[in-house]
Coordinates of C-alpha atoms in Angstrom, one line a residue:
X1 CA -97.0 -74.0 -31.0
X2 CA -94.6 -75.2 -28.5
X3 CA -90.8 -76.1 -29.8
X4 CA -89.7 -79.3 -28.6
X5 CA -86.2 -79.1 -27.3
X6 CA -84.9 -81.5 -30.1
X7 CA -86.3 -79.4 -32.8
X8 CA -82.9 -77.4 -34.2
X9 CA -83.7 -74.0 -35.0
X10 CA -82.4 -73.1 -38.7
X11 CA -80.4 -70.0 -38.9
X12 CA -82.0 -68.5 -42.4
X13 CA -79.6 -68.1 -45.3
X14 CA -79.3 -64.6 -47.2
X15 CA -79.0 -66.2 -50.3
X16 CA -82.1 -67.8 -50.4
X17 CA -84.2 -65.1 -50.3
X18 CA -85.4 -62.6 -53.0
X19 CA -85.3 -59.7 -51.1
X20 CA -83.2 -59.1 -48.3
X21 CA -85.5 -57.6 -45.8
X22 CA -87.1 -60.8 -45.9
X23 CA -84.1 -61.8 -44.7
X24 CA -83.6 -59.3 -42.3
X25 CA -87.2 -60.0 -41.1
X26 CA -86.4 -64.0 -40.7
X27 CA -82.9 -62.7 -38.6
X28 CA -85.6 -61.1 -36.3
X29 CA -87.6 -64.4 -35.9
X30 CA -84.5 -66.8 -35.6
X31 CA -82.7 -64.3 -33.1
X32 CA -85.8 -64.1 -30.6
X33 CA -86.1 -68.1 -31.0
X34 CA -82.8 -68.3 -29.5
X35 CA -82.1 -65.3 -27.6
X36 CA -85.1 -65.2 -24.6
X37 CA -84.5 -61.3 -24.1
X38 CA -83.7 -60.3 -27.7
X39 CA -85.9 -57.3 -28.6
X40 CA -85.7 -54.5 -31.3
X41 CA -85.8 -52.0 -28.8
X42 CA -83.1 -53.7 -26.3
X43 CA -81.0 -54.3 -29.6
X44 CA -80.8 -50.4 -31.1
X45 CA -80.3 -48.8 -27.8
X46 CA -76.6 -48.4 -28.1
X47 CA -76.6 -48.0 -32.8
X48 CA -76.3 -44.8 -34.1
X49 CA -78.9 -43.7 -36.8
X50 CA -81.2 -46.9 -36.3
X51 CA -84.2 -46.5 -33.9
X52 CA -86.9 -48.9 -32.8
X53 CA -89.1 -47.3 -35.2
X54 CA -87.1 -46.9 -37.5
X55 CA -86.2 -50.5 -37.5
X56 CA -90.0 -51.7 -37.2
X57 CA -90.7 -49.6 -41.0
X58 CA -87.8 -50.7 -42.8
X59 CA -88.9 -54.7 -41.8
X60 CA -92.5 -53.7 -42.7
X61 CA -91.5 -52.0 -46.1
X62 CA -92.6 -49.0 -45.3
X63 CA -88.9 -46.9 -45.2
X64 CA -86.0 -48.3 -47.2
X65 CA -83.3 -49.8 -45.7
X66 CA -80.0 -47.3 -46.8
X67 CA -77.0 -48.3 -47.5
X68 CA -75.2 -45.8 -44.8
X69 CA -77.4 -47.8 -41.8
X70 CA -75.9 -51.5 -43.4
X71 CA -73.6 -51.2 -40.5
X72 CA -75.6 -50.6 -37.5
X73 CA -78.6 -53.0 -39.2
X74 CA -75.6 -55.9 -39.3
X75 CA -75.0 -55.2 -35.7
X76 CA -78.7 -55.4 -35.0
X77 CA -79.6 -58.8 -36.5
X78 CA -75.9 -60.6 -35.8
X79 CA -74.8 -60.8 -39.3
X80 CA -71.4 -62.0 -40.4
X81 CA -69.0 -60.6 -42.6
X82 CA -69.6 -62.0 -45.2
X83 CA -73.7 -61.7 -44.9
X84 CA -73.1 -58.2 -44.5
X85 CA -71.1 -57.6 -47.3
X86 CA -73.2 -59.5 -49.4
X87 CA -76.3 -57.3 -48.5
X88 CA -74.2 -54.4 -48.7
X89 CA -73.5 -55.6 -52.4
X90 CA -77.7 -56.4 -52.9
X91 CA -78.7 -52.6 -51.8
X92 CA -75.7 -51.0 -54.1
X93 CA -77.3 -53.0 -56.9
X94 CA -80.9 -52.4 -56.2
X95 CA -79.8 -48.5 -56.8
X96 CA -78.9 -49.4 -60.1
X97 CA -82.3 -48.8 -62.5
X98 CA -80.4 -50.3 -65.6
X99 CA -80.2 -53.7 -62.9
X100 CA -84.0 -53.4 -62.1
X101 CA -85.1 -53.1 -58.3
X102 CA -84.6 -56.4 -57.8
X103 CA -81.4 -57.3 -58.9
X104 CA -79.6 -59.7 -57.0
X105 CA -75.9 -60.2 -56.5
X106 CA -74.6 -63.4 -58.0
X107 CA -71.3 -64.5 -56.7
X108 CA -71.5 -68.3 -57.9
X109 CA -69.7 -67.2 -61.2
X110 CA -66.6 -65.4 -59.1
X111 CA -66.7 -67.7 -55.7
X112 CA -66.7 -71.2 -54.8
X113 CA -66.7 -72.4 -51.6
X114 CA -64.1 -75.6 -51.4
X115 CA -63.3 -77.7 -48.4
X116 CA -60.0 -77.9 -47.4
X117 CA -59.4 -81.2 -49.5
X118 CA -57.7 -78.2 -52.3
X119 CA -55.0 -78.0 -49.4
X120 CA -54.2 -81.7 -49.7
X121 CA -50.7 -79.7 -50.5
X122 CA -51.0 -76.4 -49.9
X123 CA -49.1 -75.8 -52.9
X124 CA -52.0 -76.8 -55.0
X125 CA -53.8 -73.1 -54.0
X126 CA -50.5 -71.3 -55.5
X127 CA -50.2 -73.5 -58.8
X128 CA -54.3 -73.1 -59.4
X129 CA -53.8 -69.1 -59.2
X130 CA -50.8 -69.1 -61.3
X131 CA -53.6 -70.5 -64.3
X132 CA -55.1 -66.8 -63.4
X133 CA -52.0 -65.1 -65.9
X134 CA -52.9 -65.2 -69.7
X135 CA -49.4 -66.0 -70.0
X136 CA -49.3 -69.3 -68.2
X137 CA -52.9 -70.3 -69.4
X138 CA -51.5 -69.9 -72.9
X139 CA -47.8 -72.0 -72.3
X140 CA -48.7 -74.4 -69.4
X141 CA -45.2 -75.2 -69.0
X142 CA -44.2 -71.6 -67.5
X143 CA -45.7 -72.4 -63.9
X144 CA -42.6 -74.4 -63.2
X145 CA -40.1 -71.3 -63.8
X146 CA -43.4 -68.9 -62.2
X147 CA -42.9 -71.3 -59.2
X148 CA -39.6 -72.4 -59.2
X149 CA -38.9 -70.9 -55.5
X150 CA -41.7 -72.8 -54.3
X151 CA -41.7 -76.1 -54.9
X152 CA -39.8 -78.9 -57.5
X153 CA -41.0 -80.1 -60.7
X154 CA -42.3 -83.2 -59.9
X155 CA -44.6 -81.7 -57.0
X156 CA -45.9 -78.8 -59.2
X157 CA -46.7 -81.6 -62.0
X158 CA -48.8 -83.4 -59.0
X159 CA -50.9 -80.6 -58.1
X160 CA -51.8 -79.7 -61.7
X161 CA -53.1 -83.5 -62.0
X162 CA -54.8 -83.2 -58.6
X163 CA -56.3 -79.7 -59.5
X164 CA -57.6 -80.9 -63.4
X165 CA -58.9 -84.0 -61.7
X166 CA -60.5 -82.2 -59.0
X167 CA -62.4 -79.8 -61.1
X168 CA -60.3 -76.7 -60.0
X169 CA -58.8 -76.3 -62.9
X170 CA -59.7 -76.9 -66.7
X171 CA -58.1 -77.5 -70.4
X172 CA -59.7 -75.6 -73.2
X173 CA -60.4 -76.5 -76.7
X174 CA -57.4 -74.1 -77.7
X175 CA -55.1 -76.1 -75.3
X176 CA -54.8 -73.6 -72.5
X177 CA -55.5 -74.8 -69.0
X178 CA -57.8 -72.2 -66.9
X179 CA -59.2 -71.8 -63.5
X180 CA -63.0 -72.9 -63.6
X181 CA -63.8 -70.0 -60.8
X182 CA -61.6 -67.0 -60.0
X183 CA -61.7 -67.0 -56.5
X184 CA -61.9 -70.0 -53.9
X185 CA -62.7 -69.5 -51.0
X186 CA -62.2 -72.0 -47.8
X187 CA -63.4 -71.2 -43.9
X188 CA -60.8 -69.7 -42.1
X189 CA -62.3 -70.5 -39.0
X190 CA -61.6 -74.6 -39.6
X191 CA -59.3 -76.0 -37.3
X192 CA -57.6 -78.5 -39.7
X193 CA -54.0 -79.6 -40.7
X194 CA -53.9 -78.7 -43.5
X195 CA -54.9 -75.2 -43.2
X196 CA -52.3 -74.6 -40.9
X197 CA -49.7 -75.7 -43.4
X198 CA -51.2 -73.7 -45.9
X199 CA -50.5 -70.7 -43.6
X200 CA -47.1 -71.9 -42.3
X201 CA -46.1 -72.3 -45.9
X202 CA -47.5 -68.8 -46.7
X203 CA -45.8 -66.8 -43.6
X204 CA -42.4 -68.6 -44.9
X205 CA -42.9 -67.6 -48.3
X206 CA -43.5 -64.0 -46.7
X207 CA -40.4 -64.3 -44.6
X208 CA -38.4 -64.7 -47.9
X209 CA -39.7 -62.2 -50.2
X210 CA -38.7 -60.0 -47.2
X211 CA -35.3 -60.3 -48.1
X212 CA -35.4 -61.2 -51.5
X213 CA -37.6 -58.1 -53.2
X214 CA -37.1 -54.3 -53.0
X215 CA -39.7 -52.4 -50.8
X216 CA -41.0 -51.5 -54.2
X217 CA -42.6 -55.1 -55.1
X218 CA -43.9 -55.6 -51.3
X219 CA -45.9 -54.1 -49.0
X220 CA -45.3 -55.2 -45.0
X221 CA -47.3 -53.1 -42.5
X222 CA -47.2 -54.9 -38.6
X223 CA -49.1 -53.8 -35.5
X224 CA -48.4 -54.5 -31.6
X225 CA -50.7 -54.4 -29.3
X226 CA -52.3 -55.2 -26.1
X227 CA -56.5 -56.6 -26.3
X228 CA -58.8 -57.9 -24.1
X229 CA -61.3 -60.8 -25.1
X230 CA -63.5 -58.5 -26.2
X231 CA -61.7 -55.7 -28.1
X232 CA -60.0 -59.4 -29.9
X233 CA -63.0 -60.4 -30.8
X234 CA -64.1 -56.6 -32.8
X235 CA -60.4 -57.1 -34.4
X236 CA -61.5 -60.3 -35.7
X237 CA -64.6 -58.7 -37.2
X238 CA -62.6 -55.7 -38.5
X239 CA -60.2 -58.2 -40.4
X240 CA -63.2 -60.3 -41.6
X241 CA -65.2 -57.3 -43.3
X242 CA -62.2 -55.8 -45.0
X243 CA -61.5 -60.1 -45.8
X244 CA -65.0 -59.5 -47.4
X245 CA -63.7 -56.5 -49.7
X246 CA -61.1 -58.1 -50.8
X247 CA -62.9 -61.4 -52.1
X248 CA -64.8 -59.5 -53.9
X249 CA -61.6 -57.5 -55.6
X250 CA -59.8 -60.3 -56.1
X251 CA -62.5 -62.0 -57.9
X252 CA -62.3 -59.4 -60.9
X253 CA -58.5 -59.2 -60.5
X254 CA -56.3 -59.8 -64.1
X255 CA -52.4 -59.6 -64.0
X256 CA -49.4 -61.1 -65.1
X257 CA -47.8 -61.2 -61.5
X258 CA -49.0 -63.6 -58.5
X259 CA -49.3 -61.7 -55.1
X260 CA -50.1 -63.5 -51.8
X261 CA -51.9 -61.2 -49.1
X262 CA -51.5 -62.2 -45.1
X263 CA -53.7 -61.0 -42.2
X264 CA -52.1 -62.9 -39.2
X265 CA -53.2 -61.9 -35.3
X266 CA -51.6 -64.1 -32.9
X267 CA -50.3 -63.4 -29.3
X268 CA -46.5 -62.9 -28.7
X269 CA -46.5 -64.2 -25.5
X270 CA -48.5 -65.4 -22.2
X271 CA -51.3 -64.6 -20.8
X272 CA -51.7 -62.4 -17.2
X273 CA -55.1 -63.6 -15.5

């Protein structure tokens, strides 16, 4: 059947599927819908470990797909971070027989995807984490001294009524006042206000604990360097795998301190072209 040229061609979604080399077989599909001279053969010829046939028996289910070829596989089918850690997570699971074979990863319970609307004042991201400390969940009141540097009274008071309202955060039956997930999680890639006061806020509050902690309680590691447009662009997807590993630790983290973490690549000057 002929696609009309308004007919938009769906990207498929790892999480829908049961199994991901489904998935991986739909990839194959969507990527030679929209790429005229995509090809299996074309697409392994510079991957290590992964040949055409190699490839071909995995998507027919006749080899299994192993966890050390997750990398070169990602780079075969154009997967993102965040698809590739995720099906990096599914085959680490499906090796667990106490799971069953076709255990699943279910991140609902530790992500949730916001919009930027959580950044209405990007202090609201640093009061909702604070309710991550047993001792703040238990005495409410604590978040103002826990936050003191940050902000005044009257502002952290706001974003607690903006975050209960908003669903963000929760009161319990005991009194306490929880996060509802552990983790939130909001596209980096949106161009948006707010976001960038959310990051100007958080390189400032870097700036200061700079000078105002020991080299003990911080860790500060910079790199210079000179990219291209390409070798930018593998940075970017360096940053955004190891982005993907720490979701997924910060989701299970517990502690009684709250510790910001910055990745920040920008240029320091002009561009020669």
């Amino acid at each position: 059947m002929e696609l009309q040229k308004s007919e938009k061609i769906e990207r498929p979604v790892l999480a829908n599927f049961d199994d991901p080399i489904d998935f991986l077989r739909a990839m194959a599909d969507y990527l030679k819908q929209i790429e005229k001279d995509f090809t299996i053969v074309k697409g392994t010829r510079n991957l290590r470990k992964v040949s055409p046939a190699l490839v071909t028996l995995v998507l027919q289910k006749k080899r299994q797909l192993t966890l050390d070829r997750v990398d070169e596989f990602s780079k075969l089918f154009r997967l993102t971070a965040a698809e590739k850690s995720y099906l990096r997570l599914w085959l680490e699971k499906r090796l667990k027989p106490e799971e069953g074979i076709e255990a699943k990863p279910n991140l609902s319970k530790s992500r949730k995807e916001v919009s930027a609307h959580i950044l209405k004042d990007w202090i609201n991201v640093y009061v909702k984490d604070c309710f991550q400390i047993p001792e703040i969940q238990a005495q409410p009141d604590l978040v103002y001294r826990q936050l003191a540097n940050l902000a005044q009274p009257q502002r952290i008071a706001k974003a607690i009524d903006f975050l209960l309202r908003e669903g963000h955060l929760r009161k319990t039956l005991e009194g306490k006042i929880v996060t509802e997930t552990p983790l939130t999680v909001t596209d980096p890639q949106i161009s948006n206000d707010k976001v960038r006061k959310f990051h100007a806020g958080a390189l400032s509050l870097a700036k200061t604990a700079l000078e105002s902690h020991p080299a003990s309680e911080r860790y500060a590691n910079t790199f210079i360097m000179p990219l291209n447009e390409a070798q930018y662009q593998e940075l970017v997807q360096l940053i955004q795998e190891f982005s993907e590993k720490i979701k997924d630790f910060a989701a299970q983290t517990e502690g009684h301190r709250l510790y910001q973490l910055i990745v920040n690549v920008s240029p320091t000057g002009g561009k020669f072209v």
